[in-house]
Amino acid sequence: MKNMIPVAMSNRHIHLSQEDLDILFGEGYQLTKMKDLSQPGQYACEEKVDIVGPKGTLKGVRILGPVRTHTQIEISVSDGFVLGVKAPTRDSGNIEDTPGAKIIGPKGEVEIEKGIIVAARHIHMHAEEAKQFEVKDKDIVNVKINGPRGLIFNNVLVRVSPSYALEMHVDVEEGNAAAIKNGQMVELIK
Amino acid sequence: MKNMIPVAMSNRHIHLSQEDLDILFGEGYQLTKMKDLSQPGQYACEEKVDIVGPKGTLKGVRILGPVRTHTQIEISVSDGFVLGVKAPTRDSGNIEDTPGAKIIGPKGEVEIEKGIIVAARHIHMHAEEAKQFEVKDKDIVNVKINGPRGLIFNNVLVRVSPSYALEMHVDVEEGNAAAIKNGQMVELIK
C-alpha cells in the first residue's frame, strides 16, 4: 500500500536539561536507559518525576533521554485539567509563552517558568521517505485512520531529518479517539 | 452556515435500572436531579457510584437520570485501562457481549454481567433537522472540526427522534483530540 505509516501513541513525559537533572537527581547524574524508542538515539528512562501544577499533581511522569537544551513537559489536554494549566498545542521545542510547573525529583525540586505543551501531532521521516511520499519538512498533511472510530487527522506536521525513523506520533487522547493500536498503519493523504 | 451542529463532550457516567438503584441506594430510591442535560428529559444526578473492575476502580462516577430498563456504564478507552476491561465502541443500548463490573453505592453493591461500553460518537436530532440536513435515522456521516487540532470524524451515527435536541456527542478523549469546547459548532459533511 502506498503512503502507509506506522503510528505510535505518546504518553505524558518529560525531557530534562542537564542543569535540571542535576538538581532533581544530584550533581552529574546520568539517566538510566530502560528501553530504546523508535526514533534513533531516543530512549525511555527508568527515572520518573512528579509534576505539580496550581490545581493538582501528575505523579510518576517518565523521563525521556537523552538530556536536551531545555526542559519540556508533554501532556494531554486532560492532564492539563489535572494540573490546572492551559497548555497550548505546540511543536516540540517551541515553548515560548507556555505554562510552567514545579518538578519534584528524589534529590530536589525545580520550578520551571515555561515548558508545558500538548505536542502537535506529527510524522517523523527520513529524506528518502519524504521523497517517496512527495512531501517536505514542515509540510502540513492529513492522515486517515480506518476502523470503527475512523477519522482523518488534519494539521499533521511533517518533520524530515536524517536522524528520524518513519513514524506518526499522536498523544493518548488522539490515539484513543481513533481506537489506534501502537504500530498500526495509517494513510498519509494530502 | 449550513449543516452546523453544536457539540458536547460526555464524561464517564452510568445509567441505572430501578432494580440496581434500589440495591445501591435503598428500596424505592428516587434520583436527585442536579441539572438538566441538553436532551429533553435527561439530567445529571447528585448521586455517584464507584465502578470496580479487575484492575482498578473509577471513583465517583456520576449517575444520569431517569432510570432505564438496563444498567449501562459509558467510559473512555483510558478508563477501560484503569478498570482492566476491554469495552467495545457501541451505540447506547447495545450492550450484548460487553464487559461487566462491580458497582458500589452507599447502601449496597451490584455485580453486573454486562453493560460497559465506549459510546459511539453520534448526533441527536429532531425529524425537522434531519430533513434540513438531508439525513435519516441510522445514517453514518462525517463531521468536520476546525482549529489547530482540526480533524474529520468518520463513522458518526445519526439518531433521529421527536424527543431529541440537535447536538453531537463525543467522549472526552475524542473532544480533547480535536481541542473541542462544549457548545462549539461543527460541520456535518456527507
mmCIF file of N, CA, C and O in Angstrom, chain A residues 75 77-78 81 86 89 118-121 144-155 171-179 181, chain B residues 75 77-78 81 86 89 118-121 144-155 171-179 181:
data_model
loop_
_atom_site.group_PDB
_atom_site.id
_atom_site.type_symbol
_atom_site.label_atom_id
_atom_site.label_comp_id
_atom_site.label_asym_id
_atom_site.label_seq_id
_atom_site.Cartn_x
_atom_site.Cartn_y
_atom_site.Cartn_z
ATOM 1 N N ILE A 75 2.128 16.832 27.777
ATOM 2 C CA ILE A 75 0.958 16.283 28.458
ATOM 3 C C ILE A 75 -0.238 16.230 27.512
ATOM 4 O O ILE A 75 -0.197 16.779 26.413
ATOM 5 N N VAL A 77 -4.499 17.052 26.989
ATOM 6 C CA VAL A 77 -5.431 18.101 27.418
ATOM 7 C C VAL A 77 -6.009 17.751 28.791
ATOM 8 O O VAL A 77 -6.106 18.605 29.674
ATOM 9 N N SER A 78 -6.366 16.478 28.997
ATOM 10 C CA SER A 78 -6.893 16.048 30.301
ATOM 11 C C SER A 78 -5.876 16.267 31.418
ATOM 12 O O SER A 78 -6.239 16.689 32.524
ATOM 13 N N PHE A 81 -5.991 19.703 32.711
ATOM 14 C CA PHE A 81 -7.051 19.964 33.683
ATOM 15 C C PHE A 81 -6.638 19.505 35.078
ATOM 16 O O PHE A 81 -6.921 20.167 36.068
ATOM 17 N N LYS A 86 -3.214 25.676 31.256
ATOM 18 C CA LYS A 86 -3.738 25.663 29.889
ATOM 19 C C LYS A 86 -2.544 25.558 28.947
ATOM 20 O O LYS A 86 -1.948 26.566 28.571
ATOM 21 N N THR A 89 -1.217 23.674 22.135
ATOM 22 C CA THR A 89 -0.730 22.642 21.211
ATOM 23 C C THR A 89 0.459 23.214 20.453
ATOM 24 O O THR A 89 0.326 24.221 19.769
ATOM 25 N N VAL A 118 1.072 20.620 24.860
ATOM 26 C CA VAL A 118 0.398 19.457 24.286
ATOM 27 C C VAL A 118 1.055 19.292 22.921
ATOM 28 O O VAL A 118 0.994 20.205 22.094
ATOM 29 N N ALA A 119 1.723 18.183 22.703
ATOM 30 C CA ALA A 119 2.506 18.021 21.469
ATOM 31 C C ALA A 119 1.582 17.973 20.255
ATOM 32 O O ALA A 119 0.577 17.249 20.246
ATOM 33 N N ALA A 120 1.933 18.758 19.242
ATOM 34 C CA ALA A 120 1.174 18.722 17.990
ATOM 35 C C ALA A 120 1.440 17.384 17.299
ATOM 36 O O ALA A 120 2.573 16.908 17.249
ATOM 37 N N ARG A 121 0.372 16.782 16.782
ATOM 38 C CA ARG A 121 0.535 15.517 16.053
ATOM 39 C C ARG A 121 1.495 15.714 14.879
ATOM 40 O O ARG A 121 1.455 16.744 14.208
ATOM 41 N N LYS A 144 -5.329 9.498 7.433
ATOM 42 C CA LYS A 144 -6.588 8.753 7.581
ATOM 43 C C LYS A 144 -6.385 7.491 8.414
ATOM 44 O O LYS A 144 -5.480 6.704 8.154
ATOM 45 N N ILE A 145 -7.246 7.335 9.426
ATOM 46 C CA ILE A 145 -7.245 6.144 10.270
ATOM 47 C C ILE A 145 -8.520 5.368 9.967
ATOM 48 O O ILE A 145 -9.607 5.961 10.002
ATOM 49 N N ASN A 146 -8.410 4.089 9.683
ATOM 50 C CA ASN A 146 -9.607 3.291 9.433
ATOM 51 C C ASN A 146 -10.119 2.648 10.712
ATOM 52 O O ASN A 146 -9.478 2.733 11.757
ATOM 53 N N GLY A 147 -11.267 1.988 10.629
ATOM 54 C CA GLY A 147 -11.803 1.267 11.781
ATOM 55 C C GLY A 147 -13.061 1.916 12.329
ATOM 56 O O GLY A 147 -13.524 2.929 11.804
ATOM 57 N N PRO A 148 -13.632 1.307 13.385
ATOM 58 C CA PRO A 148 -14.913 1.772 13.930
ATOM 59 C C PRO A 148 -14.860 3.221 14.424
ATOM 60 O O PRO A 148 -15.866 3.924 14.408
ATOM 61 N N ARG A 149 -13.691 3.645 14.891
ATOM 62 C CA ARG A 149 -13.528 5.048 15.293
ATOM 63 C C ARG A 149 -12.697 5.798 14.259
ATOM 64 O O ARG A 149 -11.923 6.694 14.588
ATOM 65 N N GLY A 150 -12.862 5.417 13.008
ATOM 66 C CA GLY A 150 -12.085 6.024 11.934
ATOM 67 C C GLY A 150 -12.248 7.534 11.881
ATOM 68 O O GLY A 150 -13.310 8.073 12.207
ATOM 69 N N LEU A 151 -11.165 8.201 11.509
ATOM 70 C CA LEU A 151 -11.199 9.656 11.359
ATOM 71 C C LEU A 151 -10.035 10.102 10.479
ATOM 72 O O LEU A 151 -9.146 9.309 10.159
ATOM 73 N N ILE A 152 -10.074 11.350 10.091
ATOM 74 C CA ILE A 152 -8.975 11.952 9.331
ATOM 75 C C ILE A 152 -8.385 13.084 10.171
ATOM 76 O O ILE A 152 -9.076 14.065 10.475
ATOM 77 N N PHE A 153 -7.125 12.910 10.593
ATOM 78 C CA PHE A 153 -6.453 13.988 11.301
ATOM 79 C C PHE A 153 -5.995 15.031 10.288
ATOM 80 O O PHE A 153 -5.244 14.709 9.365
ATOM 81 N N ASN A 154 -6.428 16.280 10.441
ATOM 82 C CA ASN A 154 -5.898 17.392 9.651
ATOM 83 C C ASN A 154 -4.730 17.999 10.432
ATOM 84 O O ASN A 154 -4.482 17.607 11.571
ATOM 85 N N ASN A 155 -4.056 18.956 9.816
ATOM 86 C CA ASN A 155 -2.975 19.686 10.516
ATOM 87 C C ASN A 155 -1.900 18.773 11.098
ATOM 88 O O ASN A 155 -1.489 18.937 12.250
ATOM 89 N N ASP A 171 -0.911 11.842 20.693
ATOM 90 C CA ASP A 171 -0.965 11.612 22.137
ATOM 91 C C ASP A 171 -2.035 10.566 22.453
ATOM 92 O O ASP A 171 -2.724 10.066 21.552
ATOM 93 N N VAL A 172 -2.152 10.212 23.710
ATOM 94 C CA VAL A 172 -3.042 9.105 24.087
ATOM 95 C C VAL A 172 -4.497 9.428 23.765
ATOM 96 O O VAL A 172 -5.246 8.561 23.297
ATOM 97 N N GLU A 173 -4.900 10.680 23.976
ATOM 98 C CA GLU A 173 -6.297 11.022 23.695
ATOM 99 C C GLU A 173 -6.580 10.965 22.197
ATOM 100 O O GLU A 173 -7.642 10.474 21.779
ATOM 101 N N GLU A 174 -5.641 11.437 21.389
ATOM 102 C CA GLU A 174 -5.823 11.339 19.935
ATOM 103 C C GLU A 174 -5.860 9.874 19.496
ATOM 104 O O GLU A 174 -6.677 9.480 18.654
ATOM 105 N N GLY A 175 -4.978 9.080 20.087
ATOM 106 C CA GLY A 175 -4.929 7.663 19.739
ATOM 107 C C GLY A 175 -6.224 6.948 20.111
ATOM 108 O O GLY A 175 -6.796 6.209 19.305
ATOM 109 N N ASN A 176 -6.697 7.194 21.335
ATOM 110 C CA ASN A 176 -7.922 6.537 21.781
ATOM 111 C C ASN A 176 -9.148 7.034 21.022
ATOM 112 O O ASN A 176 -10.091 6.266 20.786
ATOM 113 N N ALA A 177 -9.144 8.306 20.640
ATOM 114 C CA ALA A 177 -10.267 8.861 19.862
ATOM 115 C C ALA A 177 -10.419 8.122 18.538
ATOM 116 O O ALA A 177 -11.513 8.042 17.981
ATOM 117 N N ALA A 178 -9.300 7.585 18.042
ATOM 118 C CA ALA A 178 -9.320 6.874 16.756
ATOM 119 C C ALA A 178 -9.197 5.362 16.956
ATOM 120 O O ALA A 178 -9.084 4.618 15.982
ATOM 121 N N ALA A 179 -9.212 4.909 18.225
ATOM 122 C CA ALA A 179 -9.040 3.483 18.562
ATOM 123 C C ALA A 179 -7.778 2.908 17.920
ATOM 124 O O ALA A 179 -7.778 1.794 17.392
ATOM 125 N N LYS A 181 -4.071 1.301 17.657
ATOM 126 C CA LYS A 181 -3.143 0.414 18.359
ATOM 127 C C LYS A 181 -1.739 0.825 17.945
ATOM 128 O O LYS A 181 -1.502 1.117 16.764
ATOM 129 N N ILE B 75 -17.781 4.712 29.354
ATOM 130 C CA ILE B 75 -16.426 5.113 29.763
ATOM 131 C C ILE B 75 -15.583 5.467 28.540
ATOM 132 O O ILE B 75 -15.992 5.229 27.402
ATOM 133 N N VAL B 77 -11.753 5.021 26.495
ATOM 134 C CA VAL B 77 -10.782 3.937 26.305
ATOM 135 C C VAL B 77 -9.778 3.921 27.470
ATOM 136 O O VAL B 77 -9.449 2.866 28.013
ATOM 137 N N SER B 78 -9.326 5.117 27.889
ATOM 138 C CA SER B 78 -8.398 5.200 29.021
ATOM 139 C C SER B 78 -9.018 4.642 30.303
ATOM 140 O O SER B 78 -8.346 3.962 31.082
ATOM 141 N N PHE B 81 -8.632 0.987 30.521
ATOM 142 C CA PHE B 81 -7.329 0.523 31.003
ATOM 143 C C PHE B 81 -7.278 0.576 32.530
ATOM 144 O O PHE B 81 -6.736 -0.321 33.170
ATOM 145 N N LYS B 86 -11.978 -4.497 28.467
ATOM 146 C CA LYS B 86 -11.913 -4.079 27.065
ATOM 147 C C LYS B 86 -13.335 -3.783 26.606
ATOM 148 O O LYS B 86 -14.055 -4.673 26.158
ATOM 149 N N THR B 89 -16.656 -0.200 21.332
ATOM 150 C CA THR B 89 -17.363 1.024 20.919
ATOM 151 C C THR B 89 -18.752 0.622 20.443
ATOM 152 O O THR B 89 -18.889 -0.170 19.514
ATOM 153 N N VAL B 118 -17.847 1.897 25.344
ATOM 154 C CA VAL B 118 -17.345 3.201 24.933
ATOM 155 C C VAL B 118 -18.384 3.698 23.935
ATOM 156 O O VAL B 118 -18.629 3.056 22.917
ATOM 157 N N ALA B 119 -19.038 4.800 24.258
ATOM 158 C CA ALA B 119 -20.161 5.250 23.416
ATOM 159 C C ALA B 119 -19.666 5.661 22.036
ATOM 160 O O ALA B 119 -18.692 6.407 21.909
ATOM 161 N N ALA B 120 -20.348 5.165 21.009
ATOM 162 C CA ALA B 120 -20.022 5.575 19.636
ATOM 163 C C ALA B 120 -20.433 7.036 19.458
ATOM 164 O O ALA B 120 -21.503 7.451 19.896
ATOM 165 N N ARG B 121 -19.556 7.808 18.814
ATOM 166 C CA ARG B 121 -19.887 9.211 18.543
ATOM 167 C C ARG B 121 -21.172 9.293 17.727
ATOM 168 O O ARG B 121 -21.397 8.479 16.836
ATOM 169 N N LYS B 144 -16.773 17.604 10.473
ATOM 170 C CA LYS B 144 -15.508 18.330 10.412
ATOM 171 C C LYS B 144 -15.385 19.312 11.571
ATOM 172 O O LYS B 144 -16.290 20.091 11.830
ATOM 173 N N ILE B 145 -14.247 19.238 12.258
ATOM 174 C CA ILE B 145 -13.928 20.155 13.347
ATOM 175 C C ILE B 145 -12.777 21.036 12.870
ATOM 176 O O ILE B 145 -11.767 20.507 12.402
ATOM 177 N N ASN B 146 -12.895 22.322 12.989
ATOM 178 C CA ASN B 146 -11.809 23.215 12.596
ATOM 179 C C ASN B 146 -10.893 23.521 13.777
ATOM 180 O O ASN B 146 -11.182 23.136 14.905
ATOM 181 N N GLY B 147 -9.802 24.206 13.505
ATOM 182 C CA GLY B 147 -8.893 24.622 14.575
ATOM 183 C C GLY B 147 -7.567 23.896 14.503
ATOM 184 O O GLY B 147 -7.345 23.058 13.621
ATOM 185 N N PRO B 148 -6.661 24.240 15.459
ATOM 186 C CA PRO B 148 -5.294 23.698 15.415
ATOM 187 C C PRO B 148 -5.252 22.171 15.500
ATOM 188 O O PRO B 148 -4.337 21.543 14.972
ATOM 189 N N ARG B 149 -6.232 21.581 16.181
ATOM 190 C CA ARG B 149 -6.324 20.118 16.232
ATOM 191 C C ARG B 149 -7.474 19.643 15.349
ATOM 192 O O ARG B 149 -8.142 18.642 15.665
ATOM 193 N N GLY B 150 -7.691 20.341 14.265
ATOM 194 C CA GLY B 150 -8.794 20.016 13.377
ATOM 195 C C GLY B 150 -8.738 18.589 12.870
ATOM 196 O O GLY B 150 -7.650 18.020 12.683
ATOM 197 N N LEU B 151 -9.902 18.006 12.687
ATOM 198 C CA LEU B 151 -9.984 16.636 12.154
ATOM 199 C C LEU B 151 -11.377 16.405 11.595
ATOM 200 O O LEU B 151 -12.293 17.212 11.793
ATOM 201 N N ILE B 152 -11.531 15.301 10.900
ATOM 202 C CA ILE B 152 -12.841 14.876 10.399
ATOM 203 C C ILE B 152 -13.191 13.544 11.033
ATOM 204 O O ILE B 152 -12.484 12.549 10.839
ATOM 205 N N PHE B 153 -14.228 13.544 11.840
ATOM 206 C CA PHE B 153 -14.701 12.282 12.419
ATOM 207 C C PHE B 153 -15.498 11.528 11.365
ATOM 208 O O PHE B 153 -16.500 12.042 10.843
ATOM 209 N N ASN B 154 -15.076 10.309 11.042
ATOM 210 C CA ASN B 154 -15.881 9.433 10.186
ATOM 211 C C ASN B 154 -16.766 8.572 11.109
ATOM 212 O O ASN B 154 -16.613 8.615 12.332
ATOM 213 N N ASN B 155 -17.663 7.801 10.497
ATOM 214 C CA ASN B 155 -18.488 6.867 11.272
ATOM 215 C C ASN B 155 -19.281 7.538 12.392
ATOM 216 O O ASN B 155 -19.326 7.047 13.515
ATOM 217 N N ASP B 171 -16.893 11.572 23.283
ATOM 218 C CA ASP B 171 -16.384 11.401 24.642
ATOM 219 C C ASP B 171 -15.221 12.371 24.865
ATOM 220 O O ASP B 171 -14.831 13.126 23.975
ATOM 221 N N VAL B 172 -14.698 12.375 26.080
ATOM 222 C CA VAL B 172 -13.689 13.376 26.450
ATOM 223 C C VAL B 172 -12.422 13.216 25.611
ATOM 224 O O VAL B 172 -11.817 14.206 25.189
ATOM 225 N N GLU B 173 -12.032 11.978 25.340
ATOM 226 C CA GLU B 173 -10.817 11.783 24.552
ATOM 227 C C GLU B 173 -11.008 12.257 23.117
ATOM 228 O O GLU B 173 -10.117 12.881 22.531
ATOM 229 N N GLU B 174 -12.175 11.979 22.546
ATOM 230 C CA GLU B 174 -12.460 12.474 21.191
ATOM 231 C C GLU B 174 -12.495 13.997 21.186
ATOM 232 O O GLU B 174 -11.965 14.643 20.269
ATOM 233 N N GLY B 175 -13.119 14.570 22.207
ATOM 234 C CA GLY B 175 -13.207 16.029 22.283
ATOM 235 C C GLY B 175 -11.831 16.665 22.410
ATOM 236 O O GLY B 175 -11.505 17.618 21.696
ATOM 237 N N ASN B 176 -11.004 16.131 23.309
ATOM 238 C CA ASN B 176 -9.670 16.701 23.504
ATOM 239 C C ASN B 176 -8.769 16.481 22.285
ATOM 240 O O ASN B 176 -7.916 17.314 21.977
ATOM 241 N N ALA B 177 -8.953 15.353 21.604
ATOM 242 C CA ALA B 177 -8.157 15.080 20.403
ATOM 243 C C ALA B 177 -8.404 16.153 19.343
ATOM 244 O O ALA B 177 -7.542 16.425 18.514
ATOM 245 N N ALA B 178 -9.599 16.749 19.378
ATOM 246 C CA ALA B 178 -9.952 17.780 18.398
ATOM 247 C C ALA B 178 -9.939 19.169 19.033
ATOM 248 O O ALA B 178 -10.317 20.142 18.383
ATOM 249 N N ALA B 179 -9.508 19.267 20.299
ATOM 250 C CA ALA B 179 -9.498 20.546 21.038
ATOM 251 C C ALA B 179 -10.872 21.212 21.005
ATOM 252 O O ALA B 179 -11.000 22.421 20.828
ATOM 253 N N LYS B 181 -14.388 22.661 22.370
ATOM 254 C CA LYS B 181 -15.009 23.283 23.549
ATOM 255 C C LYS B 181 -16.488 22.937 23.504
ATOM 256 O O LYS B 181 -17.100 22.950 22.426
#
